[in-house]
XYZ file of C-alpha atoms in Angstrom:
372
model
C 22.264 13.629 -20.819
C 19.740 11.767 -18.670
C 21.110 8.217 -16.567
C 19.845 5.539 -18.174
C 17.232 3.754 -16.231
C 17.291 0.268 -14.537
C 13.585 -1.040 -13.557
C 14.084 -3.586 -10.540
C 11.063 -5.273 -8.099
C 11.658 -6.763 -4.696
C 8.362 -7.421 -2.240
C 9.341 -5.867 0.909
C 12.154 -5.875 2.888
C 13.636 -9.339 4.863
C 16.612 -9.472 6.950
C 19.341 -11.507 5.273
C 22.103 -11.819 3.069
C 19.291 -11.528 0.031
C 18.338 -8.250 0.857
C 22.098 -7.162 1.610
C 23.505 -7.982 -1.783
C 20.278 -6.400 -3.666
C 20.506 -3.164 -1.878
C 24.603 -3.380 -2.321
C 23.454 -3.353 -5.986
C 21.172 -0.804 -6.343
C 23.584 1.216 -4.658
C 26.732 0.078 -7.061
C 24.126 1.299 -9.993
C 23.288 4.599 -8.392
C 27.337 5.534 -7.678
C 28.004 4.212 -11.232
C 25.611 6.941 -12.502
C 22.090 4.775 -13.765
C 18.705 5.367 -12.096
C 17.081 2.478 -10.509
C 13.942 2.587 -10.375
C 12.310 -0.531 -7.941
C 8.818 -1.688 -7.441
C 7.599 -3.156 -4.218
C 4.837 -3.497 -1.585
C 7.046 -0.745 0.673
C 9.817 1.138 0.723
C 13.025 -0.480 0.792
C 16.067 0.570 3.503
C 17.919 1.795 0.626
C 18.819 5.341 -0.275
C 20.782 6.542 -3.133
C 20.403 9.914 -5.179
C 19.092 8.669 -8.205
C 17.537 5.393 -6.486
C 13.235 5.916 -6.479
C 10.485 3.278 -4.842
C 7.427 2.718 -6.848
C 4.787 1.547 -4.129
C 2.290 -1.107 -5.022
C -1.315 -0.519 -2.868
C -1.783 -3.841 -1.945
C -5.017 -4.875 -0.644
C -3.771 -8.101 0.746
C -2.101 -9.048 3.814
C 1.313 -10.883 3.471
C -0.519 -13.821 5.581
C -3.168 -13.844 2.735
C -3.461 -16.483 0.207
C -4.278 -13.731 -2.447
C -1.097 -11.814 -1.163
C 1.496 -13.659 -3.762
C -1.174 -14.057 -6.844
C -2.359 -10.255 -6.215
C 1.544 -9.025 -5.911
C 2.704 -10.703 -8.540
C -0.005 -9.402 -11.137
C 0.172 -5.478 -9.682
C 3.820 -5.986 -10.023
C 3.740 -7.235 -13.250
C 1.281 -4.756 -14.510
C 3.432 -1.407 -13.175
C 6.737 -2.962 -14.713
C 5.251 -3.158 -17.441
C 3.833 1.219 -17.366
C 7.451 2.142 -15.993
C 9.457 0.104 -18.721
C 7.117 1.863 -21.782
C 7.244 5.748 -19.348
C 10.824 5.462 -19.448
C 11.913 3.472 -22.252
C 13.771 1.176 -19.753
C 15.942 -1.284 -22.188
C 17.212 -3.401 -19.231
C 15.800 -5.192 -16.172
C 17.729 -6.460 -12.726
C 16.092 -8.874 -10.917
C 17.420 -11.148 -7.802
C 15.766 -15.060 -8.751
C 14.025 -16.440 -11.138
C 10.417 -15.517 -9.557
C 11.482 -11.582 -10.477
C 12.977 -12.702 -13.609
C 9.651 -13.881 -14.849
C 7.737 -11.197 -13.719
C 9.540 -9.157 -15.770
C 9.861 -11.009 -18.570
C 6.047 -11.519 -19.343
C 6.164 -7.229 -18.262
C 8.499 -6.207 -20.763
C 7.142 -9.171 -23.456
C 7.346 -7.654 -26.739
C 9.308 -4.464 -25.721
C 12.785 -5.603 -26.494
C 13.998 -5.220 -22.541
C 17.042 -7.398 -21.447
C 16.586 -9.207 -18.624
C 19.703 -9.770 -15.815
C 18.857 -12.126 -13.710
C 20.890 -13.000 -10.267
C 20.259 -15.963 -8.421
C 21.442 -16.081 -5.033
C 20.361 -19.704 -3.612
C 18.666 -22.847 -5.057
C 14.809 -22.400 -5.019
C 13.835 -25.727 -5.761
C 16.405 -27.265 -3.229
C 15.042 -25.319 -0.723
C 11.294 -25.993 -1.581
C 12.455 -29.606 -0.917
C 12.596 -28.832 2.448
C 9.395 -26.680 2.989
C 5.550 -27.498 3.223
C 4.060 -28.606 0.335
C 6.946 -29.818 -0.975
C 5.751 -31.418 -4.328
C 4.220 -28.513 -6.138
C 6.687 -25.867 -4.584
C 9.385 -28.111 -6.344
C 7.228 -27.952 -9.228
C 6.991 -23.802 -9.429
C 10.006 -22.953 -8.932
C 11.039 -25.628 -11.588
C 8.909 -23.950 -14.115
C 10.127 -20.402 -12.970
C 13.837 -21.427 -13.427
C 13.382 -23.237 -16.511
C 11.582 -19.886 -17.899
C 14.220 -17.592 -16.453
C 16.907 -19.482 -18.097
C 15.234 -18.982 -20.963
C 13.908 -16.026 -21.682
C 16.788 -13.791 -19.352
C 19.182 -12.267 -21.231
C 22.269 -13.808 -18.423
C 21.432 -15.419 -15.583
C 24.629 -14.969 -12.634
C 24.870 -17.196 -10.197
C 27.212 -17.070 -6.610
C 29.108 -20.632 -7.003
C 30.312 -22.279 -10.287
C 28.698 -25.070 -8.178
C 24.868 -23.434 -8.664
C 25.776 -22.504 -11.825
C 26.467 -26.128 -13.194
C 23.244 -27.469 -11.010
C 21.373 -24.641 -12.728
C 22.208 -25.496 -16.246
C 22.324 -29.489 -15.895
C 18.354 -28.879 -14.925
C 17.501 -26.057 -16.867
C 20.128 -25.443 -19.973
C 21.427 -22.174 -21.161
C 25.435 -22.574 -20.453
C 25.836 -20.130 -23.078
C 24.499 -16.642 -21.086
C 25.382 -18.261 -17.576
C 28.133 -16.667 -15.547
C 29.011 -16.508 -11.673
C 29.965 -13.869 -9.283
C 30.704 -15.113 -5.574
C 29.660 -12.569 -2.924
C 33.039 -10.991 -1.918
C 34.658 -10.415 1.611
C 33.809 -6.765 3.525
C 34.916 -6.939 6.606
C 38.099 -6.013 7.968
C 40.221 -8.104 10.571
C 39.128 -7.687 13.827
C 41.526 -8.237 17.014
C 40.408 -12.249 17.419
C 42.553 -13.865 20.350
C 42.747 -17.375 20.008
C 41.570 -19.299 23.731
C 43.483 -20.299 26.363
C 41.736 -23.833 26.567
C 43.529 -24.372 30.324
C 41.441 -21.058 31.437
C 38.910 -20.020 29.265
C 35.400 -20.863 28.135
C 35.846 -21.020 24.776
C 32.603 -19.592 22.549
C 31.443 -20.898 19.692
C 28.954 -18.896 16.976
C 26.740 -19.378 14.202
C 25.047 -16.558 12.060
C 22.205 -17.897 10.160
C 18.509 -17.908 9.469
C 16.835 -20.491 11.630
C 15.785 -23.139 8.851
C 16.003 -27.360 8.181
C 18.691 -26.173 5.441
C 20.869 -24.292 7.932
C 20.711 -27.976 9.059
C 21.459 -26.178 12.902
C 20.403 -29.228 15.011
C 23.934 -31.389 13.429
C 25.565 -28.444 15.304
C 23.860 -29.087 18.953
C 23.699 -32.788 18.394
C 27.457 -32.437 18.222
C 27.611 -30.527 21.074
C 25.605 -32.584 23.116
C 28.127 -35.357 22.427
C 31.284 -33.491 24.075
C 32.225 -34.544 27.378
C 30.897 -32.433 30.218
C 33.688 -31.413 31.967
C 34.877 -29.052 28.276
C 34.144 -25.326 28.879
C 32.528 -23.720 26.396
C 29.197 -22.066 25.008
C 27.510 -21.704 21.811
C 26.070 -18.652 20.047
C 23.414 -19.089 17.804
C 22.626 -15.512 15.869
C 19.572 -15.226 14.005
C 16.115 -15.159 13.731
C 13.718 -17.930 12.491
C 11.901 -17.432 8.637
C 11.328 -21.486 8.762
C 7.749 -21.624 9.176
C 8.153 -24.500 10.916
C 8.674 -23.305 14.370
C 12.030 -24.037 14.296
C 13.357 -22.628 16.622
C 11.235 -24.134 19.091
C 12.711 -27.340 18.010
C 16.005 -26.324 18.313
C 15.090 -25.140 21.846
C 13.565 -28.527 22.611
C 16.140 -30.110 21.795
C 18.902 -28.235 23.764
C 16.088 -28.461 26.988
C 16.543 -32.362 26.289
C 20.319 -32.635 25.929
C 20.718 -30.548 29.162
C 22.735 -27.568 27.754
C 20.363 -24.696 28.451
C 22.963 -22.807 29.933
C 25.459 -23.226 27.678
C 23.414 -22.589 24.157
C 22.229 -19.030 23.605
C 19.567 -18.016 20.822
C 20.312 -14.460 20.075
C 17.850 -13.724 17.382
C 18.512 -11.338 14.880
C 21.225 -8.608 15.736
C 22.524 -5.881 14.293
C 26.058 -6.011 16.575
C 27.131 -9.082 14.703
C 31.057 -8.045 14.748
C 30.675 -7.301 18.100
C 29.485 -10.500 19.075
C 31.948 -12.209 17.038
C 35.068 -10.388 18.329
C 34.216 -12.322 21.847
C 33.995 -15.719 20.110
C 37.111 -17.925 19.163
C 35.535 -20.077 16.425
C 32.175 -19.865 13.408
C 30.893 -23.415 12.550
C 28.558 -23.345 9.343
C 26.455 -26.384 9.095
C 24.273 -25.413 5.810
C 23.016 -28.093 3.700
C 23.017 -26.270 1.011
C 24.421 -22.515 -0.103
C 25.133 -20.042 -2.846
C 27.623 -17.937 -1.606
C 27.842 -17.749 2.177
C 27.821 -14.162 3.388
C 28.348 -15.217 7.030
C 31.328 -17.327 6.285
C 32.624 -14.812 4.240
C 32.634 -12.305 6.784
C 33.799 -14.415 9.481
C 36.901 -14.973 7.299
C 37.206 -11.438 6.873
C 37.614 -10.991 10.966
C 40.419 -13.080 10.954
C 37.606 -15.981 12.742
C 38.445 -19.565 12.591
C 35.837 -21.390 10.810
C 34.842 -24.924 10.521
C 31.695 -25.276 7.831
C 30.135 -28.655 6.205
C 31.588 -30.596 3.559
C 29.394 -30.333 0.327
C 30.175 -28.176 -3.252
C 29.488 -24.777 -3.046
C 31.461 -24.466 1.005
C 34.746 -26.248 -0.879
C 35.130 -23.332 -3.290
C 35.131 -21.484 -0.275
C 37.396 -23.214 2.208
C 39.583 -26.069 0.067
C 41.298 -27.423 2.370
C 39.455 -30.917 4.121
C 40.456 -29.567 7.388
C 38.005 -26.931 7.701
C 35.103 -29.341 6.492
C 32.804 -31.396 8.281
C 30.618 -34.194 7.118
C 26.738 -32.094 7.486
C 24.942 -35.226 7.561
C 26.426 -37.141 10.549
C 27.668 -35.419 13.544
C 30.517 -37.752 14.538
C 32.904 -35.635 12.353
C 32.244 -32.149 13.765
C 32.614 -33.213 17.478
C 35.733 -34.343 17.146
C 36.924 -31.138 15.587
C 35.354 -29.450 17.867
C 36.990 -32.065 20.598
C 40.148 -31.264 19.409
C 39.905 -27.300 19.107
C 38.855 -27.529 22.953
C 41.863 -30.149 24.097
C 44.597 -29.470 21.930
C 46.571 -26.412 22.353
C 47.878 -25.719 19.018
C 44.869 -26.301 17.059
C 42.575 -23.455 17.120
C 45.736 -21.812 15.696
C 46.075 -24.356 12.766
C 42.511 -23.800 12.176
C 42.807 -19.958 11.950
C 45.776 -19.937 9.216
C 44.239 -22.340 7.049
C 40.744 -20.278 7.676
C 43.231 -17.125 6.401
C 44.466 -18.626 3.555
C 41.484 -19.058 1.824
C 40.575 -15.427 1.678
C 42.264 -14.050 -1.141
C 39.765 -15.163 -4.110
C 37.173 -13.001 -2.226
C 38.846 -10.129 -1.965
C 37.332 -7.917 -4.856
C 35.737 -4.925 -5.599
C 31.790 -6.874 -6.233
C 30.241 -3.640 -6.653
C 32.468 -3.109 -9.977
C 31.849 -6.913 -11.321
C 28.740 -6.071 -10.745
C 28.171 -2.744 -12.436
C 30.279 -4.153 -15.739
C 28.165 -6.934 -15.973
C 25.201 -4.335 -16.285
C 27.159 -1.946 -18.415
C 27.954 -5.055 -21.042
C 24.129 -5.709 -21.031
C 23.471 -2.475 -22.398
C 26.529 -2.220 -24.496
Protein backbone atom coordinates (compact mmCIF):
# COMPACT_ATOMS: atom_id res chain seq x y z
CA UNK A 1 0.00 0.00 0.00
CA UNK A 2 1.43 3.34 -1.10
CA UNK A 3 1.88 6.44 1.91
CA UNK A 4 -0.55 8.72 1.39
CA UNK A 5 0.73 11.97 0.13
CA UNK A 6 0.93 15.44 1.85
CA UNK A 7 1.59 18.44 -0.79
CA UNK A 8 3.33 21.36 1.28
CA UNK A 9 5.14 24.86 -0.27
CA UNK A 10 7.63 26.97 1.59
CA UNK A 11 9.88 29.73 -0.58
CA UNK A 12 13.30 29.02 0.45
CA UNK A 13 14.90 28.47 3.44
CA UNK A 14 15.26 31.41 6.50
CA UNK A 15 16.90 30.93 9.71
CA UNK A 16 14.37 30.95 12.53
CA UNK A 17 12.02 29.32 14.64
CA UNK A 18 9.55 29.28 11.30
CA UNK A 19 11.66 27.19 9.43
CA UNK A 20 12.49 24.91 12.59
CA UNK A 21 8.95 23.91 13.39
CA UNK A 22 8.08 23.33 9.47
CA UNK A 23 10.97 21.08 8.89
CA UNK A 24 10.17 19.38 12.57
CA UNK A 25 6.91 18.65 10.68
CA UNK A 26 7.74 17.36 7.61
CA UNK A 27 9.90 15.17 9.43
CA UNK A 28 7.01 14.01 12.14
CA UNK A 29 4.99 13.14 8.67
CA UNK A 30 7.81 11.23 7.07
CA UNK A 31 8.53 8.94 10.54
CA UNK A 32 4.70 8.63 10.82
CA UNK A 33 4.78 6.93 7.37
CA UNK A 34 3.03 9.84 4.70
CA UNK A 35 5.05 11.32 1.81
CA UNK A 36 5.50 14.97 1.77
CA UNK A 37 5.90 16.26 -1.07
CA UNK A 38 7.04 20.38 -0.85
CA UNK A 39 7.30 23.00 -3.46
CA UNK A 40 9.78 25.81 -3.29
CA UNK A 41 12.27 28.12 -5.05
CA UNK A 42 15.25 25.59 -3.55
CA UNK A 43 15.83 22.84 -1.73
CA UNK A 44 15.02 22.86 1.77
CA UNK A 45 17.69 21.56 4.75
CA UNK A 46 15.39 18.81 5.32
CA UNK A 47 15.88 15.13 4.62
CA UNK A 48 13.58 12.36 5.30
CA UNK A 49 13.04 9.01 3.26
CA UNK A 50 9.88 9.63 1.84
CA UNK A 51 10.30 13.62 2.03
CA UNK A 52 10.82 15.01 -2.04
CA UNK A 53 11.50 18.94 -3.18
CA UNK A 54 9.67 20.06 -6.19
CA UNK A 55 11.90 23.06 -7.52
CA UNK A 56 10.23 26.07 -9.01
CA UNK A 57 12.71 27.81 -11.98
CA UNK A 58 12.29 31.11 -10.98
CA UNK A 59 13.33 33.78 -13.22
CA UNK A 60 13.25 36.43 -10.59
CA UNK A 61 15.57 37.52 -8.04
CA UNK A 62 14.29 37.50 -4.37
CA UNK A 63 15.22 41.45 -4.46
CA UNK A 64 12.79 41.67 -7.49
CA UNK A 65 9.47 43.20 -7.37
CA UNK A 66 8.16 40.37 -9.72
CA UNK A 67 9.85 37.81 -7.26
CA UNK A 68 6.56 37.42 -4.84
CA UNK A 69 3.77 37.89 -7.80
CA UNK A 70 5.92 35.39 -10.12
CA UNK A 71 6.39 32.79 -6.98
CA UNK A 72 3.23 32.86 -5.92
CA UNK A 73 1.56 32.07 -9.44
CA UNK A 74 4.41 29.15 -10.38
CA UNK A 75 3.63 27.92 -6.98
CA UNK A 76 0.19 27.96 -7.33
CA UNK A 77 0.18 26.50 -10.75
CA UNK A 78 2.55 23.19 -9.73
CA UNK A 79 0.29 22.60 -6.53
CA UNK A 80 -2.18 22.51 -8.42
CA UNK A 81 -0.30 19.44 -11.29
CA UNK A 82 1.05 17.57 -8.05
CA UNK A 83 -2.40 17.55 -6.12
CA UNK A 84 -4.35 16.07 -9.57
CA UNK A 85 -0.61 13.52 -10.32
CA UNK A 86 -1.08 12.21 -7.01
CA UNK A 87 -4.51 12.52 -5.94
CA UNK A 88 -3.25 14.48 -2.85
CA UNK A 89 -6.60 14.84 -0.55
CA UNK A 90 -4.81 17.05 2.05
CA UNK A 91 -2.59 20.16 2.13
CA UNK A 92 -0.07 21.53 5.12
CA UNK A 93 0.77 24.85 4.94
CA UNK A 94 2.65 27.22 7.68
CA UNK A 95 0.37 30.92 7.41
CA UNK A 96 -2.23 32.05 5.80
CA UNK A 97 -0.15 33.32 2.57
CA UNK A 98 0.46 29.24 1.87
CA UNK A 99 -2.96 28.53 2.92
CA UNK A 100 -4.31 30.54 0.07
CA UNK A 101 -2.09 29.46 -2.39
CA UNK A 102 -3.31 26.30 -1.98
CA UNK A 103 -6.62 26.82 -1.65
CA UNK A 104 -7.25 28.62 -5.08
CA UNK A 105 -4.59 25.30 -6.30
CA UNK A 106 -6.66 22.63 -5.14
CA UNK A 107 -10.19 24.84 -5.89
CA UNK A 108 -12.63 22.40 -7.01
CA UNK A 109 -10.59 19.21 -6.18
CA UNK A 110 -12.01 18.44 -2.80
CA UNK A 111 -8.32 18.88 -0.94
CA UNK A 112 -8.39 19.78 2.85
CA UNK A 113 -6.47 22.42 3.75
CA UNK A 114 -4.34 22.48 7.41
CA UNK A 115 -3.26 25.51 7.99
CA UNK A 116 -0.60 26.51 10.93
CA UNK A 117 -0.01 29.88 11.87
CA UNK A 118 2.97 30.57 13.75
CA UNK A 119 2.94 34.55 14.43
CA UNK A 120 0.51 37.46 13.72
CA UNK A 121 1.01 38.74 10.09
CA UNK A 122 -0.90 41.72 10.26
CA UNK A 123 0.63 42.75 13.72
CA UNK A 124 3.79 42.50 12.35
CA UNK A 125 3.02 44.38 9.02
CA UNK A 126 2.14 47.16 11.54
CA UNK A 127 5.52 47.54 12.15
CA UNK A 128 7.09 47.25 8.60
CA UNK A 129 7.27 49.66 5.49
CA UNK A 130 4.30 50.29 3.89
CA UNK A 131 2.41 49.66 6.63
CA UNK A 132 -1.20 50.43 5.38
CA UNK A 133 -1.62 48.04 2.52
CA UNK A 134 0.66 45.26 4.13
CA UNK A 135 -2.03 45.44 6.98
CA UNK A 136 -4.46 45.29 4.32
CA UNK A 137 -3.01 41.82 2.54
CA UNK A 138 -2.44 39.98 5.06
CA UNK A 139 -6.00 40.94 6.37
CA UNK A 140 -7.51 39.60 3.25
CA UNK A 141 -5.17 36.46 3.31
CA UNK A 142 -6.26 35.60 6.93
CA UNK A 143 -9.76 36.32 6.48
CA UNK A 144 -9.60 33.81 3.31
CA UNK A 145 -7.57 31.21 5.18
CA UNK A 146 -10.01 31.13 7.92
CA UNK A 147 -12.33 30.49 5.57
CA UNK A 148 -11.74 28.33 3.13
CA UNK A 149 -8.94 25.97 5.44
CA UNK A 150 -10.25 23.05 6.61
CA UNK A 151 -8.50 23.96 10.60
CA UNK A 152 -6.46 26.59 11.09
CA UNK A 153 -3.81 25.81 14.48
CA UNK A 154 -2.46 28.38 16.07
CA UNK A 155 0.71 28.44 18.96
CA UNK A 156 -1.18 30.52 21.88
CA UNK A 157 -4.93 30.33 22.82
CA UNK A 158 -3.96 34.06 22.87
CA UNK A 159 -3.49 34.15 18.70
CA UNK A 160 -6.09 31.95 18.46
CA UNK A 161 -8.81 34.27 20.10
CA UNK A 162 -7.09 37.49 18.18
CA UNK A 163 -7.43 35.34 15.07
CA UNK A 164 -11.05 34.56 15.33
CA UNK A 165 -12.30 38.00 16.98
CA UNK A 166 -10.87 39.49 13.39
CA UNK A 167 -11.49 36.84 11.15
CA UNK A 168 -14.30 34.19 12.58
CA UNK A 169 -14.21 30.49 12.28
CA UNK A 170 -14.01 29.35 16.21
CA UNK A 171 -15.50 26.27 15.07
CA UNK A 172 -12.21 24.54 13.05
CA UNK A 173 -9.69 26.67 15.24
CA UNK A 174 -7.41 24.81 17.60
CA UNK A 175 -3.86 25.56 19.22
CA UNK A 176 -0.70 23.70 19.66
CA UNK A 177 2.16 25.64 21.63
CA UNK A 178 5.66 24.79 20.36
CA UNK A 179 6.95 22.35 23.06
CA UNK A 180 10.29 22.32 25.11
CA UNK A 181 13.54 20.22 23.45
CA UNK A 182 16.22 20.89 25.21
CA UNK A 183 17.59 19.20 28.06
CA UNK A 184 19.01 20.91 31.33
CA UNK A 185 22.24 22.08 30.94
CA UNK A 186 24.77 22.56 34.03
CA UNK A 187 23.66 26.55 34.58
CA UNK A 188 25.56 27.96 37.78
CA UNK A 189 23.87 30.73 39.16
CA UNK A 190 26.62 34.06 39.66
CA UNK A 191 28.50 34.95 42.35
CA UNK A 192 27.44 38.74 42.12
CA UNK A 193 30.55 39.66 44.79
CA UNK A 194 33.02 38.11 41.95
CA UNK A 195 31.62 37.60 38.79
CA UNK A 196 30.51 39.44 35.67
CA UNK A 197 27.33 38.29 35.36
CA UNK A 198 26.09 37.74 31.41
CA UNK A 199 23.04 38.41 30.19
CA UNK A 200 21.51 36.90 26.59
CA UNK A 201 18.94 37.35 24.13
CA UNK A 202 18.20 34.99 21.08
CA UNK A 203 16.15 36.71 18.58
CA UNK A 204 15.78 38.07 15.09
CA UNK A 205 16.88 41.67 15.02
CA UNK A 206 13.38 43.45 14.41
CA UNK A 207 11.10 46.70 16.00
CA UNK A 208 8.85 43.67 17.36
CA UNK A 209 11.71 41.96 19.20
CA UNK A 210 11.32 45.51 20.67
CA UNK A 211 15.49 44.92 21.56
CA UNK A 212 16.32 48.63 22.21
CA UNK A 213 13.76 48.44 25.82
CA UNK A 214 16.51 45.86 26.65
CA UNK A 215 19.73 48.32 26.18
CA UNK A 216 17.79 51.33 27.26
CA UNK A 217 17.49 49.38 30.48
CA UNK A 218 20.84 48.62 30.57
CA UNK A 219 22.06 51.88 29.98
CA UNK A 220 20.16 52.92 33.12
CA UNK A 221 22.17 50.54 35.66
CA UNK A 222 24.72 52.10 37.65
CA UNK A 223 28.24 51.81 36.32
CA UNK A 224 30.04 50.32 38.87
CA UNK A 225 27.49 46.63 38.23
CA UNK A 226 29.55 43.99 36.34
CA UNK A 227 28.01 42.51 33.73
CA UNK A 228 27.63 42.08 29.80
CA UNK A 229 24.96 41.45 27.42
CA UNK A 230 24.64 38.91 24.60
CA UNK A 231 22.61 39.69 21.85
CA UNK A 232 22.29 36.37 19.39
CA UNK A 233 20.91 36.82 16.10
CA UNK A 234 20.94 38.15 12.89
CA UNK A 235 18.90 41.11 11.47
CA UNK A 236 15.69 40.21 8.76
CA UNK A 237 14.27 43.92 9.76
CA UNK A 238 14.86 45.69 6.68
CA UNK A 239 15.31 48.51 8.49
CA UNK A 240 18.91 48.40 9.31
CA UNK A 241 18.30 47.57 12.59
CA UNK A 242 20.89 46.57 13.80
CA UNK A 243 22.73 49.55 13.01
CA UNK A 244 20.37 51.28 15.26
CA UNK A 245 20.80 49.11 17.93
CA UNK A 246 24.58 49.65 17.48
CA UNK A 247 24.07 53.41 17.52
CA UNK A 248 22.51 53.39 20.24
CA UNK A 249 24.85 51.27 22.49
CA UNK A 250 27.93 53.70 20.77
CA UNK A 251 25.73 56.58 22.45
CA UNK A 252 25.01 55.08 25.88
CA UNK A 253 28.77 54.20 26.21
CA UNK A 254 28.49 50.37 26.62
CA UNK A 255 30.42 49.18 23.58
CA UNK A 256 32.32 46.96 25.58
CA UNK A 257 29.91 45.52 27.47
CA UNK A 258 27.08 44.70 24.58
CA UNK A 259 28.04 42.02 22.08
CA UNK A 260 26.08 41.40 18.68
CA UNK A 261 26.73 37.83 17.87
CA UNK A 262 24.73 37.38 14.77
CA UNK A 263 23.31 34.27 13.92
CA UNK A 264 24.96 31.09 15.56
CA UNK A 265 24.60 27.77 15.40
CA UNK A 266 26.38 27.11 19.16
CA UNK A 267 23.39 28.64 20.83
CA UNK A 268 23.54 26.11 24.00
CA UNK A 269 26.94 26.73 24.15
CA UNK A 270 26.67 30.26 24.47
CA UNK A 271 23.95 29.99 26.85
CA UNK A 272 25.62 27.55 29.29
CA UNK A 273 28.16 30.69 30.04
CA UNK A 274 25.25 33.09 30.69
CA UNK A 275 23.29 33.32 34.09
CA UNK A 276 20.06 34.92 32.83
CA UNK A 277 17.62 35.19 29.03
CA UNK A 278 15.55 38.45 28.98
CA UNK A 279 12.80 38.35 26.11
CA UNK A 280 11.54 41.73 25.27
CA UNK A 281 9.07 40.77 22.20
CA UNK A 282 6.18 42.89 21.57
CA UNK A 283 4.42 40.47 20.28
CA UNK A 284 4.76 36.34 19.92
CA UNK A 285 3.16 33.06 19.03
CA UNK A 286 4.93 30.62 20.79
CA UNK A 287 8.46 31.60 21.78
CA UNK A 288 10.97 28.97 20.73
CA UNK A 289 13.86 30.82 22.42
CA UNK A 290 12.14 31.09 25.71
CA UNK A 291 11.14 27.75 25.49
CA UNK A 292 14.45 26.46 25.16
CA UNK A 293 16.02 28.62 27.60
CA UNK A 294 13.57 27.06 30.11
CA UNK A 295 14.54 23.81 28.99
CA UNK A 296 18.44 24.59 30.13
CA UNK A 297 17.40 25.15 33.42
CA UNK A 298 18.12 29.38 32.35
CA UNK A 299 16.52 32.00 34.39
CA UNK A 300 14.37 34.08 32.30
CA UNK A 301 12.80 37.39 32.63
CA UNK A 302 10.43 38.15 29.31
CA UNK A 303 7.73 41.15 28.77
CA UNK A 304 4.44 41.31 30.18
CA UNK A 305 1.74 40.97 27.37
CA UNK A 306 -0.76 37.65 26.47
CA UNK A 307 0.80 35.14 24.65
CA UNK A 308 4.50 35.35 27.24
CA UNK A 309 1.83 34.85 30.42
CA UNK A 310 0.72 31.44 29.15
CA UNK A 311 4.21 30.86 29.16
CA UNK A 312 5.65 32.16 32.41
CA UNK A 313 2.41 32.95 34.94
CA UNK A 314 3.87 34.11 37.51
CA UNK A 315 4.25 38.41 37.52
CA UNK A 316 7.70 37.91 38.68
CA UNK A 317 9.20 36.83 35.57
CA UNK A 318 7.36 39.70 33.56
CA UNK A 319 8.37 43.00 32.65
CA UNK A 320 6.38 45.92 31.44
CA UNK A 321 7.82 45.91 27.25
CA UNK A 322 6.80 49.35 26.80
CA UNK A 323 8.69 51.30 29.52
CA UNK A 324 12.02 50.29 30.69
CA UNK A 325 11.81 51.37 34.35
CA UNK A 326 10.45 47.86 35.22
CA UNK A 327 13.15 45.65 33.68
CA UNK A 328 16.12 47.60 35.25
CA UNK A 329 15.14 47.12 38.40
CA UNK A 330 14.87 43.40 37.94
CA UNK A 331 17.74 43.38 36.43
CA UNK A 332 19.11 45.78 39.49
CA UNK A 333 18.09 43.37 41.77
CA UNK A 334 19.38 40.03 40.03
CA UNK A 335 22.90 41.92 40.04
CA UNK A 336 22.70 43.22 43.98
CA UNK A 337 20.78 40.78 45.70
CA UNK A 338 22.21 37.50 46.46
CA UNK A 339 19.32 35.28 46.62
CA UNK A 340 17.52 36.41 43.67
CA UNK A 341 18.86 35.00 40.58
CA UNK A 342 17.96 31.81 42.50
CA UNK A 343 14.25 32.86 43.07
CA UNK A 344 14.19 33.72 39.51
CA UNK A 345 15.46 30.27 38.32
CA UNK A 346 12.74 28.10 40.37
CA UNK A 347 9.93 30.08 39.37
CA UNK A 348 11.56 30.03 35.60
CA UNK A 349 11.44 25.90 36.40
CA UNK A 350 8.15 25.72 37.41
CA UNK A 351 6.61 26.79 34.48
CA UNK A 352 7.96 24.06 32.30
CA UNK A 353 5.79 21.26 32.68
CA UNK A 354 2.81 22.30 30.15
CA UNK A 355 5.58 22.19 27.45
CA UNK A 356 6.81 19.14 27.97
CA UNK A 357 5.13 16.97 25.13
CA UNK A 358 5.74 14.88 22.43
CA UNK A 359 4.69 18.00 19.44
CA UNK A 360 5.68 15.79 16.76
CA UNK A 361 2.67 13.32 17.81
CA UNK A 362 0.00 16.36 18.34
CA UNK A 363 1.08 17.16 15.36
CA UNK A 364 0.87 14.04 13.24
CA UNK A 365 -2.86 13.26 14.90
CA UNK A 366 -4.01 16.43 13.96
CA UNK A 367 -3.06 15.40 10.27
CA UNK A 368 -4.23 11.86 10.67
CA UNK A 369 -7.91 13.29 11.93
CA UNK A 370 -7.87 15.47 8.72
CA UNK A 371 -7.82 12.58 6.63
CA UNK A 372 -9.87 10.38 8.81
Amino acid sequence: MSATTILSAYYRHKQGGFTTRLYRAYRALDAAGYRVIYVATEKLPVEGEHIQPVILPMRSKPSSLWYWPEFYLRAMRELRRLTREHQVQQHVMFSFFYATLSILASWGLGVKTLTFVRGDDIFDAAKKRFARPRIWAHSLLEKLGMRYSHQVITTSDTMKASINQRSGGQEKTASLPNNIVTQPLDIHLPNIRADTVRIATVSVLNPRKNLMLVLRALSQLPPDQRWEYLLIGSDNSGKHYLEELQAFTAEAGLSDRVHFLGWRDDVATLLQSCHLLVLPTLHEGSPNALLEAMGYGLPCLASHIPEIREILPDRELLFDPHHPAELTHKLERFLQLPGYAGVIKVKTAQCKARYTFDWDQRMVALVDAANG
